[in-house]
Amino acid sequence: ETGVTQSPTHLIKTRGQQVTLRCSSQSGHNTVSWYQQALGQGPQFIFQYYREEENGRGNFPPRFSGLQFPNYSSELNVNALELDDSALYLCASSLVGRIETDTQYFGPGTRLTVL
Amino acid sequence: GESVGLHLPTLSVQEGDNSIINCAYSNSASDYFIWYKQESGKGPQFIIDIRSNMDKRQGQRVTVLLNKTVKHLSLQIAATQPGDSAVYFCAEWPLGDGGGADGLTFGKGTHLIIQP
């Protein structure tokens, strides 16, 4: 186990609703990255948070937003849900420093189903 | 755009045999490569990583080989066990400069099936 936890485990929403997913990073890690994994595909990078600010973003629209808190935990918010948002949402934590990139360790994910 | 891809979607091996999972990458600027294992219903689990200044790295029962000339990465699993059944992803970090702001780029995965 990595020590990265996510909640909830499963979630069902309807199109147009909003959802908030939560992630607690591994102890000692200061960076959280979020990924979307569609069925049968590899994870796709949504964004990363470092020092409570968005540190980089993949090809996702602005209705995907996030937060990072002083304890390094993080939230992913998705507004105006669409059917294609149905996926496994993964959180990964890492310790990013100036010299080298540390490995990203993933949580178990939240399975979001949009009806 | 450039992306990481895998050669085979499914690989079936006999228990006890060695497995080799391949990965091709196209971003010549990639500096850092990671192999993840994902079991059904779980998040990706780190297996082993390698930086571009190396061509081989060994772990417990696993070896990663990097051929920068042909932009090819492979994962070798020795004496495959039933618990090795999973989907294996290679991922690359294009910059590897400590920022990680671009995130990991994953391939689609190879499903490793262990036959008794």
PDB file of C-alpha atoms in Angstrom:
ATOM      1  CA  GLU A   1       0.000   0.000   0.000  1.00  0.00           C
ATOM      2  CA  THR A   2       1.194   3.496  -0.859  1.00  0.00           C
ATOM      3  CA  GLY A   3      -0.426   5.466   1.931  1.00  0.00           C
ATOM      4  CA  VAL A   4      -2.380   7.547  -0.575  1.00  0.00           C
ATOM      5  CA  THR A   5      -6.086   7.448   0.183  1.00  0.00           C
ATOM      6  CA  GLN A   6      -9.054   8.609  -1.858  1.00  0.00           C
ATOM      7  CA  SER A   7     -12.720   9.099  -1.131  1.00  0.00           C
ATOM      8  CA  PRO A   8     -15.312   8.129  -1.980  1.00  0.00           C
ATOM      9  CA  THR A   9     -14.600   4.741  -3.549  1.00  0.00           C
ATOM     10  CA  HIS A  10     -17.546   4.888  -5.897  1.00  0.00           C
ATOM     11  CA  LEU A  11     -19.879   7.670  -6.911  1.00  0.00           C
ATOM     12  CA  ILE A  12     -22.889   7.939  -9.191  1.00  0.00           C
ATOM     13  CA  LYS A  13     -23.996  11.324 -10.516  1.00  0.00           C
ATOM     14  CA  THR A  14     -26.288  12.573 -13.239  1.00  0.00           C
ATOM     15  CA  ARG A  15     -25.349  14.718 -16.188  1.00  0.00           C
ATOM     16  CA  GLY A  16     -25.029  18.411 -15.298  1.00  0.00           C
ATOM     17  CA  GLN A  17     -24.277  17.820 -11.626  1.00  0.00           C
ATOM     18  CA  GLN A  18     -21.084  18.741  -9.820  1.00  0.00           C
ATOM     19  CA  VAL A  19     -18.758  16.386  -7.960  1.00  0.00           C
ATOM     20  CA  THR A  20     -15.889  16.697  -5.480  1.00  0.00           C
ATOM     21  CA  LEU A  21     -13.315  13.947  -5.046  1.00  0.00           C
ATOM     22  CA  ARG A  22     -10.790  13.890  -2.231  1.00  0.00           C
ATOM     23  CA  CYS A  23      -7.240  12.680  -1.820  1.00  0.00           C
ATOM     24  CA  SER A  24      -4.852  12.419   1.118  1.00  0.00           C
ATOM     25  CA  SER A  25      -1.234  12.262   0.087  1.00  0.00           C
ATOM     26  CA  GLN A  26       1.424   9.944   1.449  1.00  0.00           C
ATOM     27  CA  SER A  27       3.144  11.216   4.568  1.00  0.00           C
ATOM     28  CA  GLY A  28       6.059  13.488   3.675  1.00  0.00           C
ATOM     29  CA  HIS A  29       4.854  14.188   0.136  1.00  0.00           C
ATOM     30  CA  ASN A  30       4.173  17.764  -0.941  1.00  0.00           C
ATOM     31  CA  THR A  31       2.692  17.327  -4.420  1.00  0.00           C
ATOM     32  CA  VAL A  32      -0.546  15.852  -5.666  1.00  0.00           C
ATOM     33  CA  SER A  33      -1.360  14.969  -9.276  1.00  0.00           C
ATOM     34  CA  TRP A  34      -4.752  13.931 -10.600  1.00  0.00           C
ATOM     35  CA  TYR A  35      -5.378  11.570 -13.489  1.00  0.00           C
ATOM     36  CA  GLN A  36      -8.465  10.346 -15.342  1.00  0.00           C
ATOM     37  CA  GLN A  37      -8.498   6.729 -16.468  1.00  0.00           C
ATOM     38  CA  ALA A  38     -11.203   5.669 -18.897  1.00  0.00           C
ATOM     39  CA  LEU A  39     -12.029   1.989 -19.124  1.00  0.00           C
ATOM     40  CA  GLY A  40      -9.324   0.088 -20.996  1.00  0.00           C
ATOM     41  CA  GLN A  41      -7.033   3.100 -21.264  1.00  0.00           C
ATOM     42  CA  GLY A  42      -3.988   4.427 -19.499  1.00  0.00           C
ATOM     43  CA  PRO A  43      -4.333   7.305 -17.029  1.00  0.00           C
ATOM     44  CA  GLN A  44      -4.400  10.817 -18.472  1.00  0.00           C
ATOM     45  CA  PHE A  45      -2.894  13.748 -16.585  1.00  0.00           C
ATOM     46  CA  ILE A  46      -5.436  16.348 -15.435  1.00  0.00           C
ATOM     47  CA  PHE A  47      -3.341  18.662 -13.280  1.00  0.00           C
ATOM     48  CA  GLN A  48      -0.845  18.864 -10.459  1.00  0.00           C
ATOM     49  CA  TYR A  49      -0.835  20.866  -7.231  1.00  0.00           C
ATOM     50  CA  TYR A  50       2.311  21.979  -5.454  1.00  0.00           C
ATOM     51  CA  ARG A  51       2.377  24.378  -2.521  1.00  0.00           C
ATOM     52  CA  GLU A  52      -1.370  24.858  -2.825  1.00  0.00           C
ATOM     53  CA  GLU A  53      -1.174  26.104  -6.402  1.00  0.00           C
ATOM     54  CA  GLU A  54      -1.812  24.480  -9.759  1.00  0.00           C
ATOM     55  CA  ASN A  55       1.616  23.553 -11.061  1.00  0.00           C
ATOM     56  CA  GLY A  56       0.732  22.159 -14.460  1.00  0.00           C
ATOM     57  CA  ARG A  57      -2.292  21.044 -16.426  1.00  0.00           C
ATOM     58  CA  GLY A  58      -3.137  18.509 -19.071  1.00  0.00           C
ATOM     59  CA  ASN A  59      -5.689  18.813 -21.849  1.00  0.00           C
ATOM     60  CA  PHE A  60      -8.796  19.169 -19.676  1.00  0.00           C
ATOM     61  CA  PRO A  61     -11.397  21.973 -19.738  1.00  0.00           C
ATOM     62  CA  PRO A  62     -11.743  24.577 -16.967  1.00  0.00           C
ATOM     63  CA  ARG A  63     -14.723  22.771 -15.466  1.00  0.00           C
ATOM     64  CA  PHE A  64     -12.077  20.466 -13.978  1.00  0.00           C
ATOM     65  CA  SER A  65     -10.601  22.350 -11.051  1.00  0.00           C
ATOM     66  CA  GLY A  66      -8.787  21.538  -7.857  1.00  0.00           C
ATOM     67  CA  LEU A  67      -7.475  22.607  -4.520  1.00  0.00           C
ATOM     68  CA  GLN A  68      -4.573  21.672  -2.326  1.00  0.00           C
ATOM     69  CA  PHE A  69      -4.655  22.297   1.414  1.00  0.00           C
ATOM     70  CA  PRO A  70      -1.847  23.137   3.846  1.00  0.00           C
ATOM     71  CA  ASN A  71      -1.656  19.487   4.903  1.00  0.00           C
ATOM     72  CA  TYR A  72      -1.058  18.631   1.190  1.00  0.00           C
ATOM     73  CA  SER A  73      -4.385  16.846   0.783  1.00  0.00           C
ATOM     74  CA  SER A  74      -6.284  17.744  -2.348  1.00  0.00           C
ATOM     75  CA  GLU A  75      -9.680  17.947  -3.975  1.00  0.00           C
ATOM     76  CA  LEU A  76     -10.727  17.517  -7.587  1.00  0.00           C
ATOM     77  CA  ASN A  77     -13.916  19.300  -8.597  1.00  0.00           C
ATOM     78  CA  VAL A  78     -15.782  18.663 -11.808  1.00  0.00           C
ATOM     79  CA  ASN A  79     -18.675  20.917 -12.797  1.00  0.00           C
ATOM     80  CA  ALA A  80     -21.400  20.329 -15.362  1.00  0.00           C
ATOM     81  CA  LEU A  81     -20.755  16.601 -15.526  1.00  0.00           C
ATOM     82  CA  GLU A  82     -20.901  14.924 -18.910  1.00  0.00           C
ATOM     83  CA  LEU A  83     -21.386  11.249 -19.712  1.00  0.00           C
ATOM     84  CA  ASP A  84     -17.768  11.038 -20.926  1.00  0.00           C
ATOM     85  CA  ASP A  85     -16.568  12.043 -17.451  1.00  0.00           C
ATOM     86  CA  SER A  86     -17.359   8.511 -16.305  1.00  0.00           C
ATOM     87  CA  ALA A  87     -13.966   7.085 -15.378  1.00  0.00           C
ATOM     88  CA  LEU A  88     -11.619   6.094 -12.585  1.00  0.00           C
ATOM     89  CA  TYR A  89     -10.070   9.208 -11.053  1.00  0.00           C
ATOM     90  CA  LEU A  90      -6.639   8.634  -9.642  1.00  0.00           C
ATOM     91  CA  CYS A  91      -4.653  10.739  -7.257  1.00  0.00           C
ATOM     92  CA  ALA A  92      -0.877  10.408  -7.044  1.00  0.00           C
ATOM     93  CA  SER A  93       1.410  11.985  -4.493  1.00  0.00           C
ATOM     94  CA  SER A  94       5.104  12.719  -4.777  1.00  0.00           C
ATOM     95  CA  LEU A  95       7.869  14.740  -3.226  1.00  0.00           C
ATOM     96  CA  VAL A  96       8.980  17.290  -5.752  1.00  0.00           C
ATOM     97  CA  GLY A  97      12.206  19.080  -5.081  1.00  0.00           C
ATOM     98  CA  ARG A  98      14.571  21.205  -7.069  1.00  0.00           C
ATOM     99  CA  ILE A  99      17.082  18.530  -7.938  1.00  0.00           C
ATOM    100  CA  GLU A 100      15.135  15.555  -9.156  1.00  0.00           C
ATOM    101  CA  THR A 101      11.642  14.357  -9.626  1.00  0.00           C
ATOM    102  CA  ASP A 102      10.425  11.771  -7.187  1.00  0.00           C
ATOM    103  CA  THR A 103       8.208   8.891  -8.111  1.00  0.00           C
ATOM    104  CA  GLN A 104       4.449   9.336  -8.123  1.00  0.00           C
ATOM    105  CA  TYR A 105       2.564   6.912  -5.891  1.00  0.00           C
ATOM    106  CA  PHE A 106      -1.065   6.310  -6.692  1.00  0.00           C
ATOM    107  CA  GLY A 107      -4.138   5.875  -4.554  1.00  0.00           C
ATOM    108  CA  PRO A 108      -6.857   3.292  -5.252  1.00  0.00           C
ATOM    109  CA  GLY A 109      -8.979   5.742  -7.229  1.00  0.00           C
ATOM    110  CA  THR A 110     -12.584   6.897  -7.213  1.00  0.00           C
ATOM    111  CA  ARG A 111     -14.902   5.275  -9.743  1.00  0.00           C
ATOM    112  CA  LEU A 112     -17.264   7.983 -11.068  1.00  0.00           C
ATOM    113  CA  THR A 113     -20.299   7.006 -13.095  1.00  0.00           C
ATOM    114  CA  VAL A 114     -22.303   9.738 -14.812  1.00  0.00           C
ATOM    115  CA  LEU A 115     -25.820   8.786 -15.887  1.00  0.00           C
TER     116      LEU A 115
ATOM    117  CA  GLY B   1       1.565  14.751 -30.700  1.00  0.00           C
ATOM    118  CA  GLU B   2       4.191  12.497 -29.191  1.00  0.00           C
ATOM    119  CA  SER B   3       3.035   9.693 -26.955  1.00  0.00           C
ATOM    120  CA  VAL B   4       4.054   6.506 -25.208  1.00  0.00           C
ATOM    121  CA  GLY B   5       2.700   3.296 -26.716  1.00  0.00           C
ATOM    122  CA  LEU B   6       2.911  -0.426 -26.153  1.00  0.00           C
ATOM    123  CA  HIS B   7       3.573  -3.142 -28.718  1.00  0.00           C
ATOM    124  CA  LEU B   8       1.147  -5.816 -27.476  1.00  0.00           C
ATOM    125  CA  PRO B   9      -2.178  -5.379 -25.711  1.00  0.00           C
ATOM    126  CA  THR B  10      -2.202  -8.914 -24.221  1.00  0.00           C
ATOM    127  CA  LEU B  11       0.626 -11.240 -23.226  1.00  0.00           C
ATOM    128  CA  SER B  12       0.008 -14.799 -22.058  1.00  0.00           C
ATOM    129  CA  VAL B  13       2.811 -16.728 -20.325  1.00  0.00           C
ATOM    130  CA  GLN B  14       3.178 -19.962 -18.417  1.00  0.00           C
ATOM    131  CA  GLU B  15       3.685 -19.780 -14.685  1.00  0.00           C
ATOM    132  CA  GLY B  16       7.407 -19.944 -13.966  1.00  0.00           C
ATOM    133  CA  ASP B  17       8.464 -18.568 -17.345  1.00  0.00           C
ATOM    134  CA  ASN B  18      10.008 -15.159 -17.844  1.00  0.00           C
ATOM    135  CA  SER B  19       7.829 -12.342 -19.207  1.00  0.00           C
ATOM    136  CA  ILE B  20       8.946  -9.468 -21.369  1.00  0.00           C
ATOM    137  CA  ILE B  21       6.684  -6.477 -21.837  1.00  0.00           C
ATOM    138  CA  ASN B  22       7.668  -3.897 -24.409  1.00  0.00           C
ATOM    139  CA  CYS B  23       7.071  -0.187 -24.778  1.00  0.00           C
ATOM    140  CA  ALA B  24       7.934   2.314 -27.491  1.00  0.00           C
ATOM    141  CA  TYR B  25       8.207   5.996 -26.809  1.00  0.00           C
ATOM    142  CA  SER B  26       8.458   8.813 -29.287  1.00  0.00           C
ATOM    143  CA  ASN B  27       9.508  11.813 -27.212  1.00  0.00           C
ATOM    144  CA  SER B  28      13.270  11.949 -27.512  1.00  0.00           C
ATOM    145  CA  ALA B  29      13.343  14.556 -24.744  1.00  0.00           C
ATOM    146  CA  SER B  30      11.949  12.083 -22.213  1.00  0.00           C
ATOM    147  CA  ASP B  31      14.245  11.768 -19.269  1.00  0.00           C
ATOM    148  CA  TYR B  32      12.543   9.426 -16.864  1.00  0.00           C
ATOM    149  CA  PHE B  33      10.571   6.226 -17.374  1.00  0.00           C
ATOM    150  CA  ILE B  34       8.468   4.213 -14.974  1.00  0.00           C
ATOM    151  CA  TRP B  35       6.707   0.869 -15.079  1.00  0.00           C
ATOM    152  CA  TYR B  36       3.457   0.520 -13.171  1.00  0.00           C
ATOM    153  CA  LYS B  37       1.365  -2.548 -12.446  1.00  0.00           C
ATOM    154  CA  GLN B  38      -2.389  -2.176 -12.123  1.00  0.00           C
ATOM    155  CA  GLU B  39      -4.568  -4.946 -10.759  1.00  0.00           C
ATOM    156  CA  SER B  40      -8.292  -4.952 -11.303  1.00  0.00           C
ATOM    157  CA  GLY B  41     -10.038  -2.335  -9.196  1.00  0.00           C
ATOM    158  CA  LYS B  42      -6.809  -0.824  -7.872  1.00  0.00           C
ATOM    159  CA  GLY B  43      -4.598   2.133  -8.634  1.00  0.00           C
ATOM    160  CA  PRO B  44      -1.284   1.774 -10.494  1.00  0.00           C
ATOM    161  CA  GLN B  45       1.493   0.350  -8.334  1.00  0.00           C
ATOM    162  CA  PHE B  46       5.097   1.475  -8.880  1.00  0.00           C
ATOM    163  CA  ILE B  47       7.367  -1.366 -10.027  1.00  0.00           C
ATOM    164  CA  ILE B  48      10.625   0.128 -11.215  1.00  0.00           C
ATOM    165  CA  ASP B  49      11.989   3.250 -12.837  1.00  0.00           C
ATOM    166  CA  ILE B  50      14.953   4.245 -14.964  1.00  0.00           C
ATOM    167  CA  ARG B  51      16.522   7.507 -16.020  1.00  0.00           C
ATOM    168  CA  SER B  52      17.810   8.260 -19.478  1.00  0.00           C
ATOM    169  CA  ASN B  53      21.457   8.161 -18.345  1.00  0.00           C
ATOM    170  CA  MET B  54      21.085   4.422 -17.665  1.00  0.00           C
ATOM    171  CA  ASP B  55      20.342   1.483 -19.958  1.00  0.00           C
ATOM    172  CA  LYS B  56      19.489  -1.169 -17.383  1.00  0.00           C
ATOM    173  CA  ARG B  57      18.164  -1.316 -13.876  1.00  0.00           C
ATOM    174  CA  GLN B  58      17.302  -4.345 -11.778  1.00  0.00           C
ATOM    175  CA  GLY B  59      14.873  -4.847  -8.953  1.00  0.00           C
ATOM    176  CA  GLN B  60      13.463  -7.872  -7.225  1.00  0.00           C
ATOM    177  CA  ARG B  61      12.537 -10.272 -10.082  1.00  0.00           C
ATOM    178  CA  VAL B  62      12.193  -7.321 -12.454  1.00  0.00           C
ATOM    179  CA  THR B  63      14.586  -5.664 -14.877  1.00  0.00           C
ATOM    180  CA  VAL B  64      13.988  -2.599 -16.989  1.00  0.00           C
ATOM    181  CA  LEU B  65      15.975  -2.049 -20.169  1.00  0.00           C
ATOM    182  CA  LEU B  66      16.175   1.271 -21.983  1.00  0.00           C
ATOM    183  CA  ASN B  67      17.385   1.590 -25.572  1.00  0.00           C
ATOM    184  CA  LYS B  68      17.526   5.279 -26.385  1.00  0.00           C
ATOM    185  CA  THR B  69      18.741   4.665 -29.922  1.00  0.00           C
ATOM    186  CA  VAL B  70      15.441   3.086 -30.935  1.00  0.00           C
ATOM    187  CA  LYS B  71      13.388   4.687 -28.152  1.00  0.00           C
ATOM    188  CA  HIS B  72      12.366   1.372 -26.654  1.00  0.00           C
ATOM    189  CA  LEU B  73      11.709   0.323 -23.083  1.00  0.00           C
ATOM    190  CA  SER B  74      11.104  -3.183 -21.783  1.00  0.00           C
ATOM    191  CA  LEU B  75      10.129  -4.796 -18.503  1.00  0.00           C
ATOM    192  CA  GLN B  76      11.376  -8.291 -17.783  1.00  0.00           C
ATOM    193  CA  ILE B  77       9.715 -10.308 -15.040  1.00  0.00           C
ATOM    194  CA  ALA B  78      11.578 -13.436 -13.945  1.00  0.00           C
ATOM    195  CA  ALA B  79       9.814 -16.639 -12.900  1.00  0.00           C
ATOM    196  CA  THR B  80       6.323 -15.242 -13.441  1.00  0.00           C
ATOM    197  CA  GLN B  81       3.833 -15.983 -10.686  1.00  0.00           C
ATOM    198  CA  PRO B  82       0.012 -15.911 -10.618  1.00  0.00           C
ATOM    199  CA  GLY B  83       0.192 -12.676  -8.622  1.00  0.00           C
ATOM    200  CA  ASP B  84       1.886 -11.005 -11.576  1.00  0.00           C
ATOM    201  CA  SER B  85      -1.387 -11.068 -13.522  1.00  0.00           C
ATOM    202  CA  ALA B  86      -2.268  -7.437 -14.124  1.00  0.00           C
ATOM    203  CA  VAL B  87      -2.129  -4.646 -16.663  1.00  0.00           C
ATOM    204  CA  TYR B  88       1.325  -3.147 -17.001  1.00  0.00           C
ATOM    205  CA  PHE B  89       1.838   0.463 -18.056  1.00  0.00           C
ATOM    206  CA  CYS B  90       4.967   2.248 -19.056  1.00  0.00           C
ATOM    207  CA  ALA B  91       4.976   5.954 -18.371  1.00  0.00           C
ATOM    208  CA  GLU B  92       7.339   8.721 -19.270  1.00  0.00           C
ATOM    209  CA  TRP B  93       8.179  12.039 -17.768  1.00  0.00           C
ATOM    210  CA  PRO B  94       9.192  14.298 -20.602  1.00  0.00           C
ATOM    211  CA  LEU B  95      11.226  16.863 -18.720  1.00  0.00           C
ATOM    212  CA  GLY B  96      12.491  15.156 -15.575  1.00  0.00           C
ATOM    213  CA  ASP B  97      13.683  18.506 -14.305  1.00  0.00           C
ATOM    214  CA  GLY B  98      12.171  18.253 -10.864  1.00  0.00           C
ATOM    215  CA  GLY B  99       9.067  20.192 -11.712  1.00  0.00           C
ATOM    216  CA  GLY B 100       6.865  17.438 -13.022  1.00  0.00           C
ATOM    217  CA  ALA B 101       4.372  20.022 -14.142  1.00  0.00           C
ATOM    218  CA  ASP B 102       3.497  18.133 -17.282  1.00  0.00           C
ATOM    219  CA  GLY B 103       2.560  14.977 -15.475  1.00  0.00           C
ATOM    220  CA  LEU B 104       3.256  11.425 -16.536  1.00  0.00           C
ATOM    221  CA  THR B 105       2.323  10.251 -20.024  1.00  0.00           C
ATOM    222  CA  PHE B 106       1.008   6.686 -19.964  1.00  0.00           C
ATOM    223  CA  GLY B 107       0.632   4.134 -22.691  1.00  0.00           C
ATOM    224  CA  LYS B 108      -2.519   2.045 -23.068  1.00  0.00           C
ATOM    225  CA  GLY B 109      -1.168  -0.923 -21.140  1.00  0.00           C
ATOM    226  CA  THR B 110      -0.379  -4.606 -21.664  1.00  0.00           C
ATOM    227  CA  HIS B 111      -2.531  -7.221 -19.988  1.00  0.00           C
ATOM    228  CA  LEU B 112      -0.300  -9.979 -18.635  1.00  0.00           C
ATOM    229  CA  ILE B 113      -2.093 -13.300 -18.235  1.00  0.00           C
ATOM    230  CA  ILE B 114      -0.438 -16.122 -16.305  1.00  0.00           C
ATOM    231  CA  GLN B 115      -1.398 -19.643 -17.318  1.00  0.00           C
ATOM    232  CA  PRO B 116      -0.966 -22.481 -14.800  1.00  0.00           C
TER     233      PRO B 116
END
